[in-house]
Short mmCIF file of C-alpha atoms in Angstrom, two decimals:
data_model
loop_
_atom_site.label_atom_id
_atom_site.label_comp_id
_atom_site.label_asym_id
_atom_site.label_seq_id
_atom_site.Cartn_x
_atom_site.Cartn_y
_atom_site.Cartn_z
CA MET N 209 13.25 59.29 5.15
CA GLY N 210 12.00 62.83 4.74
CA THR N 211 10.87 64.27 1.42
CA PRO N 212 11.20 62.02 -1.65
CA GLU N 213 14.23 63.86 -2.99
CA TRP N 214 16.14 64.78 0.16
CA TYR N 215 19.19 63.12 -1.35
CA THR N 216 19.38 65.12 -4.60
CA ILE N 217 22.74 66.79 -5.27
CA ASN N 218 22.41 69.89 -7.45
CA ASN N 219 26.07 69.96 -8.51
CA VAL N 220 26.36 66.20 -8.92
CA ASP N 221 27.94 66.68 -12.37
CA GLU N 222 31.12 67.69 -10.51
CA LEU N 223 31.19 64.43 -8.57
CA ASP N 224 33.09 61.45 -9.97
CA THR N 225 31.52 58.11 -9.22
CA PRO N 226 31.19 55.80 -7.46
CA ALA N 227 31.30 58.13 -4.46
CA LEU N 228 30.35 57.78 -0.81
CA VAL N 229 28.34 60.82 0.22
CA VAL N 230 27.11 61.79 3.68
CA TYR N 231 24.52 64.32 4.78
CA PRO N 232 25.81 66.03 7.96
CA ASP N 233 22.38 67.36 8.99
CA ARG N 234 21.02 63.82 9.03
CA VAL N 235 24.09 62.53 10.90
CA LYS N 236 23.54 65.20 13.56
CA TYR N 237 19.86 64.26 13.74
CA ASN N 238 20.78 60.63 14.38
CA ILE N 239 23.25 61.58 17.11
CA GLY N 240 20.57 63.69 18.76
CA LEU N 241 17.98 60.93 18.42
CA VAL N 242 20.17 58.20 19.94
CA LYS N 243 20.60 60.36 23.04
CA THR N 244 16.82 60.50 23.51
CA MET N 245 16.54 56.69 23.36
CA ILE N 246 18.37 56.16 26.64
CA ASP N 247 17.89 57.64 30.11
CA ASP N 248 21.50 58.76 30.56
CA VAL N 249 23.96 59.78 27.84
CA PHE N 250 26.77 58.31 29.94
CA ARG N 251 25.31 54.86 29.26
CA LEU N 252 26.02 55.33 25.56
CA ARG N 253 29.19 53.74 24.21
CA PRO N 254 28.73 53.91 20.42
CA HIS N 255 30.86 51.76 18.15
CA VAL N 256 32.85 53.73 15.55
CA LYS N 257 33.21 50.85 13.08
CA THR N 258 30.42 52.21 10.87
CA HIS N 259 31.87 55.63 10.13
CA LYS N 260 35.59 55.30 10.98
CA SER N 261 35.63 59.09 10.82
CA LEU N 262 37.41 61.62 13.00
CA ASP N 263 34.82 64.23 12.00
CA VAL N 264 31.89 62.06 13.12
CA SER N 265 33.69 61.15 16.34
CA LEU N 266 34.11 64.84 17.12
CA LEU N 267 30.42 65.48 16.43
CA MET N 268 29.54 62.81 18.99
CA ILE N 269 31.94 64.21 21.57
CA GLN N 270 30.52 67.72 21.01
CA ALA N 271 27.07 66.22 21.61
CA GLY N 272 28.18 65.00 25.05
CA ILE N 273 28.99 61.37 24.27
CA GLN N 274 32.08 60.42 26.26
CA LYS N 275 32.48 56.66 25.83
CA PHE N 276 33.28 54.78 22.65
CA LYS N 277 33.89 51.30 21.35
CA CYS N 278 36.13 50.28 18.46
CA ALA N 279 37.51 47.15 16.83
CA THR N 280 40.92 48.10 15.41
CA ILE N 281 44.08 49.84 16.58
CA ALA N 282 43.53 52.48 13.91
CA GLU N 283 40.06 53.20 15.28
CA ALA N 284 41.51 53.37 18.78
CA GLU N 285 44.13 55.84 17.61
CA MET N 286 41.54 57.91 15.75
CA LEU N 287 39.57 58.24 18.98
CA GLY N 288 42.74 59.26 20.77
CA MET N 289 43.25 61.96 18.13
CA ALA N 290 39.71 63.13 18.91
CA ALA N 291 40.55 63.21 22.65
CA ALA N 292 37.70 60.82 23.41
CA PRO N 293 37.62 60.35 27.19
CA ASP N 294 36.93 56.60 27.33
CA VAL N 295 37.60 53.99 24.61
CA LEU N 296 37.06 50.24 24.66
CA LEU N 297 38.97 48.19 22.09
CA ALA N 298 36.30 45.52 21.71
CA TYR N 299 38.90 43.03 20.61
CA GLN N 300 41.34 40.81 22.41
CA PRO N 301 44.83 42.06 21.48
CA ALA N 302 47.45 39.39 20.81
CA GLY N 303 50.99 39.45 19.43
CA PRO N 304 51.98 42.73 17.75
CA LYS N 305 48.48 44.11 18.28
CA LEU N 306 49.06 44.07 22.03
CA LYS N 307 52.29 46.04 21.64
CA ARG N 308 50.52 48.53 19.38
CA PHE N 309 47.70 48.87 21.91
CA VAL N 310 50.22 49.69 24.64
CA GLN N 311 51.74 52.32 22.35
CA VAL N 312 48.31 53.88 21.77
CA ILE N 313 47.73 54.01 25.53
CA LYS N 314 51.07 55.78 26.02
CA THR N 315 50.61 58.16 23.08
CA TYR N 316 47.15 59.41 24.06
CA PRO N 317 47.22 59.69 27.87
CA GLN N 318 44.12 61.92 27.93
CA THR N 319 42.07 58.92 26.78
CA THR N 320 41.33 56.01 29.11
CA TYR N 321 41.65 52.82 27.07
CA SER N 322 40.47 49.30 27.80
CA CYS N 323 40.32 45.99 25.93
CA LEU N 324 38.74 42.54 26.06
CA VAL N 325 40.05 39.25 27.39
CA ASP N 326 38.42 35.81 27.24
CA ASN N 327 41.10 33.38 28.47
CA GLU N 328 43.79 33.09 31.12
CA ASP N 329 46.76 32.87 28.73
CA THR N 330 45.87 36.18 27.10
CA ALA N 331 45.16 37.74 30.49
CA ASN N 332 48.68 36.74 31.57
CA ALA N 333 50.16 38.14 28.34
CA ILE N 334 48.38 41.48 28.77
CA SER N 335 49.46 41.57 32.42
CA ALA N 336 53.09 40.92 31.50
CA GLU N 337 53.07 43.62 28.82
CA ALA N 338 51.50 46.12 31.23
CA VAL N 339 54.12 45.40 33.92
CA LYS N 340 56.92 45.60 31.35
CA SER N 341 55.60 48.95 30.11
CA ASN N 342 54.97 50.28 33.63
CA ILE N 343 51.29 50.96 32.94
CA LYS N 344 47.90 49.65 33.99
CA ILE N 345 45.65 48.12 31.34
CA THR N 346 41.92 48.09 31.96
CA VAL N 347 40.15 44.93 30.78
CA TYR N 348 36.63 43.55 30.41
CA ILE N 349 35.80 39.86 30.33
CA ASP N 350 34.40 39.07 26.87
CA LEU N 351 31.34 36.81 27.23
CA ASN N 352 29.95 34.53 24.54
CA VAL N 353 26.18 34.99 24.76
CA GLY N 354 25.34 33.07 21.60
CA MET N 355 27.28 34.54 18.70
CA ASN N 356 29.96 31.85 19.07
CA ARG N 357 32.67 34.09 17.70
CA THR N 358 34.74 35.14 20.69
CA GLY N 359 34.28 35.18 24.43
CA ILE N 360 33.87 32.77 27.30
CA ALA N 361 30.46 31.39 28.27
CA PRO N 362 28.99 33.15 31.32
CA GLY N 363 29.29 30.63 34.13
CA ALA N 364 31.85 29.02 36.43
CA ASP N 365 34.79 29.34 34.01
CA ALA N 366 34.03 33.01 33.44
CA LEU N 367 33.94 33.55 37.20
CA ASP N 368 37.32 31.84 37.52
CA LEU N 369 38.75 34.08 34.78
CA TYR N 370 37.27 37.11 36.52
CA THR N 371 38.98 36.08 39.76
CA THR N 372 42.29 35.53 37.94
CA CYS N 373 42.19 38.94 36.29
CA LEU N 374 41.57 40.60 39.65
CA SER N 375 44.80 39.08 40.93
CA LEU N 376 47.09 39.83 37.97
CA PRO N 377 49.53 42.74 38.24
CA GLY N 378 49.13 45.50 35.70
CA LEU N 379 45.45 44.73 35.06
CA VAL N 380 42.44 46.76 36.16
CA LEU N 381 39.34 44.62 35.78
CA MET N 382 36.39 46.87 34.99
CA GLY N 383 33.61 44.44 34.13
CA LEU N 384 31.94 42.39 31.43
CA HIS N 385 31.26 42.69 27.71
CA ALA N 386 28.40 40.81 26.02
CA TYR N 387 27.87 41.36 22.30
CA ASP N 388 24.73 39.79 20.87
CA GLY N 389 25.33 40.20 17.15
CA HIS N 390 23.57 36.91 16.46
CA ILE N 391 20.22 38.49 17.36
CA HIS N 392 18.82 40.36 14.39
CA ASP N 393 15.21 39.22 14.04
CA SER N 394 12.94 41.82 12.48
CA ASP N 395 10.06 40.75 14.75
CA TYR N 396 10.53 42.88 17.88
CA ALA N 397 8.89 40.33 20.19
CA VAL N 398 11.22 37.58 18.95
CA ARG N 399 14.20 39.88 19.33
CA GLN N 400 13.11 40.75 22.87
CA LYS N 401 12.74 37.09 23.82
CA ARG N 402 16.12 36.09 22.39
CA SER N 403 17.80 39.07 24.04
CA ASP N 404 16.32 38.19 27.43
CA GLU N 405 17.46 34.58 27.03
CA SER N 406 21.00 35.58 26.07
CA MET N 407 21.34 38.04 28.95
CA GLY N 408 19.96 35.73 31.65
CA PRO N 409 23.27 33.90 32.28
CA VAL N 410 25.10 37.25 32.27
CA PHE N 411 22.99 38.60 35.12
CA LYS N 412 23.48 35.33 36.99
CA LEU N 413 27.25 35.80 36.62
CA ILE N 414 26.96 39.36 37.91
CA ASP N 415 25.13 38.04 40.97
CA ASP N 416 27.83 35.41 41.50
CA ILE N 417 30.53 38.09 41.26
CA ALA N 418 28.71 40.23 43.84
CA ALA N 419 28.25 37.20 46.10
CA LYS N 420 32.03 36.85 46.30
CA GLY N 421 32.29 40.42 47.52
CA TYR N 422 34.00 41.72 44.39
CA PRO N 423 33.44 45.32 43.25
CA GLN N 424 30.36 45.94 41.13
CA SER N 425 30.95 45.10 37.46
CA VAL N 426 30.29 47.45 34.58
CA LEU N 427 28.32 45.67 31.85
CA ILE N 428 28.64 46.69 28.20
CA ALA N 429 26.05 44.92 26.08
CA GLY N 430 24.18 44.87 22.80
CA GLY N 431 24.57 46.40 19.37
CA SER N 432 22.20 48.19 17.02
CA PRO N 433 19.50 45.50 16.58
CA THR N 434 18.95 45.10 20.33
CA PHE N 435 19.67 48.70 21.32
CA SER N 436 16.00 49.53 21.80
CA ILE N 437 15.76 46.51 24.15
CA VAL N 438 19.00 46.65 26.12
CA SER N 439 18.79 50.42 26.58
CA LYS N 440 15.79 49.86 28.87
CA ILE N 441 17.87 47.80 31.34
CA ASN N 442 19.13 50.06 34.11
CA GLY N 443 22.85 50.65 34.31
CA ILE N 444 23.99 48.81 31.20
CA GLU N 445 26.27 50.62 28.76
CA CYS N 446 24.94 50.23 25.21
CA SER N 447 26.93 50.12 21.97
CA PRO N 448 24.92 50.91 18.86
CA GLY N 449 27.04 51.90 15.88
CA THR N 450 25.12 51.76 12.61
CA PHE N 451 22.65 54.41 13.84
CA VAL N 452 24.92 57.25 12.79
CA TYR N 453 24.54 56.49 9.06
CA TRP N 454 21.80 53.81 9.15
CA ASP N 455 21.20 51.66 6.07
CA LYS N 456 18.57 49.85 4.03
CA GLY N 457 18.93 46.60 5.94
CA TYR N 458 18.35 48.12 9.37
CA GLU N 459 15.76 50.61 8.13
CA THR N 460 13.67 47.69 6.87
CA ALA N 461 14.27 45.36 9.83
CA TYR N 462 14.00 47.75 12.79
CA PRO N 463 11.29 50.34 12.18
CA GLU N 464 11.07 51.03 15.93
CA GLN N 465 14.40 52.81 15.58
CA PRO N 466 13.53 55.86 13.42
CA PHE N 467 17.03 56.90 12.42
CA GLN N 468 17.52 58.69 9.12
CA THR N 469 19.62 57.15 6.38
CA ALA N 470 22.55 59.55 6.16
CA ALA N 471 25.08 57.93 3.80
CA LEU N 472 24.59 56.99 0.16
CA ILE N 473 26.72 55.78 -2.71
CA VAL N 474 26.27 57.85 -5.83
CA ALA N 475 26.75 55.90 -9.07
CA ARG N 476 26.30 56.39 -12.81
CA VAL N 477 24.97 54.39 -15.69
CA ILE N 478 28.05 53.70 -17.80
CA SER N 479 26.78 51.37 -20.51
CA LEU N 480 23.65 50.02 -22.19
CA PRO N 481 24.97 46.55 -23.08
CA GLU N 482 21.79 45.15 -24.59
CA GLU N 483 18.07 45.77 -24.75
CA GLY N 484 16.54 46.04 -21.31
CA ARG N 485 19.84 46.11 -19.46
CA ILE N 486 22.04 48.82 -18.01
CA CYS N 487 25.49 48.71 -16.45
CA ILE N 488 26.34 50.81 -13.41
CA ASP N 489 29.80 51.74 -12.03
CA LEU N 490 29.15 50.10 -8.65
CA GLY N 491 31.12 46.88 -8.27
CA HIS N 492 32.24 44.73 -5.36
CA LYS N 493 34.93 47.31 -4.64
CA SER N 494 32.33 50.03 -4.18
CA VAL N 495 29.51 48.48 -2.14
CA SER N 496 29.44 45.63 0.36
CA ALA N 497 28.78 42.39 -1.53
CA GLU N 498 28.31 39.82 1.24
CA ASN N 499 24.52 39.74 0.90
CA GLU N 500 22.55 38.12 -1.89
CA LEU N 501 22.57 40.07 -5.16
CA ALA N 502 19.18 41.67 -4.59
CA LYS N 503 20.24 43.02 -1.18
CA ARG N 504 23.45 44.93 -1.75
CA VAL N 505 22.14 48.35 -2.74
CA TYR N 506 18.75 50.00 -3.14
CA PHE N 507 18.59 52.86 -5.62
CA LEU N 508 16.30 55.50 -4.15
CA ASN N 509 15.55 57.01 -7.56
CA ALA N 510 15.45 53.65 -9.40
CA PRO N 511 13.80 51.10 -7.10
CA GLU N 512 12.52 49.04 -10.04
CA LEU N 513 15.95 47.87 -11.16
CA LYS N 514 16.54 44.09 -10.95
CA PHE N 515 20.17 43.14 -10.50
CA ILE N 516 21.56 40.50 -12.84
CA GLY N 517 25.31 40.46 -12.29
CA HIS N 518 27.91 42.00 -10.00
CA SER N 519 31.68 42.06 -10.51
CA GLU N 520 34.62 44.08 -9.26
CA GLU N 521 33.78 47.36 -11.01
CA HIS N 522 30.35 46.77 -12.56
CA LEU N 523 26.73 46.16 -11.57
CA VAL N 524 24.41 44.96 -14.34
CA ALA N 525 20.69 45.53 -13.91
CA GLY N 526 17.52 44.73 -15.77
CA ALA N 527 15.62 47.95 -16.43
CA GLY N 528 12.79 46.69 -18.64
CA LYS N 529 12.43 46.64 -22.40
CA ASP N 530 11.28 50.24 -22.79
CA HIS N 531 13.47 51.86 -20.14
CA GLN N 532 14.57 55.46 -20.53
CA TYR N 533 18.01 55.23 -18.89
CA LYS N 534 20.93 56.89 -20.67
CA VAL N 535 24.67 56.67 -20.17
CA GLY N 536 25.60 59.24 -17.53
CA ASP N 537 22.36 59.02 -15.54
CA ILE N 538 22.89 59.43 -11.80
CA LEU N 539 21.70 56.80 -9.31
CA TYR N 540 21.52 57.36 -5.55
CA GLY N 541 22.27 54.06 -3.82
CA LEU N 542 21.38 53.22 -0.23
CA PRO N 543 23.61 50.34 0.92
CA TYR N 544 21.94 47.40 2.63
CA HIS N 545 25.04 47.09 4.86
CA VAL N 546 26.68 50.46 5.31
CA CYS N 547 29.60 49.53 7.61
CA PRO N 548 31.73 47.51 5.15
CA SER N 549 30.59 49.78 2.32
CA VAL N 550 32.06 52.85 4.07
CA ALA N 551 35.34 50.98 4.55
CA LEU N 552 35.72 50.80 0.76
CA TYR N 553 36.13 54.59 0.53
CA GLU N 554 39.01 56.73 1.72
CA ARG N 555 36.71 59.73 2.08
CA ALA N 556 33.04 60.62 2.35
CA ILE N 557 31.84 63.65 0.41
CA THR N 558 29.61 65.94 2.49
CA ILE N 559 26.33 67.18 1.01
CA GLU N 560 24.74 70.26 2.53
CA ASN N 561 21.82 72.22 1.09
CA LYS N 562 21.88 69.82 -1.86
CA MET N 563 25.45 70.80 -2.74
CA VAL N 564 28.83 69.07 -2.51
CA THR N 565 30.59 71.06 0.19
CA SER N 566 33.59 69.23 1.63
CA GLU N 567 34.77 65.79 2.69
CA TRP N 568 35.21 63.67 5.80
CA LYS N 569 38.20 61.37 5.64
CA THR N 570 37.49 57.76 6.55
CA THR N 571 40.36 58.14 8.99
CA ALA N 572 40.49 54.62 10.39
CA ARG N 573 39.96 52.86 7.07
CA ASP N 574 43.69 52.24 7.01
CA ARG N 575 44.97 49.46 9.24
CA LYS N 576 47.58 51.90 10.54
CA ILE N 577 47.45 55.64 11.09
CA THR N 578 50.77 56.24 12.86
CA ILE N 579 50.99 53.39 15.38
#
């Protein structure tokens, strides 16, 4: 994490809190590092869900990253605004979302878009919309490799769906998508074993596809926890996302991935309600609250605090009977889960040379940008 006080902001008195702050030098370091962790930059397809930022997207493109993954129409549009060459909507569009996706494709023709499909009915719906709109829509078969959230199990049914998609007008079948978000063991050997087990049926499906004489499938697989594993498999496109900002949860769990934490939430002590306790302006609306109370935020300059209560606008902590905290004291919080924490802020304040310098809009935080 660098020197003990890399995060200090000299003009922090000008910053209202709670505030999401990012350190561009550390973001650029992480982008450079991720490129060294794979043999070919064109195998990188980072997910933008962590940062949702046009500025960060442009930094990645400037660094030579050409392929991206996203989860929302707003993120897809943001990447179109950045002129990203290749964007996968890692979501199966249905209803109005499908119509919006078609509009994004038409609005940003310099970007090649694709999406996921995991059943024949949706494949037919996407085909019909493509024909109606006089376009081609590129699709990947979404495989369920153990997360049990979306996707079709790799096997005979997936092969049938693959065959169907090849025959449908308006569709261009590019390959397979296998997200293994259920694998997040901190023990690397356990993670490796579970990853190998989850990917086995996928490779069998690829062999079955080849045996039928179909064109070679592109495989997009993995997320941040398994990136250091999947990246070693030749030819697979990898989709880490959290690396760009990193967080306390991943820093603790995956030490083999030496990314720098690059986004913090700055907070203040706002009350001393009773002896031994302090109240901080960091509620549910300011930091992701899905984890247990002790694992929502880690204060870099106050690691001894013990959290007692958390509500919409307040975080109450035990500081010890003889604590020295005063109202107005600044706390630098490292989120345990940065992705949903970032989505709580409409902008990230940039910190350079220990000074507030500018801001990066969280562009795709909104469900809709223009489309």
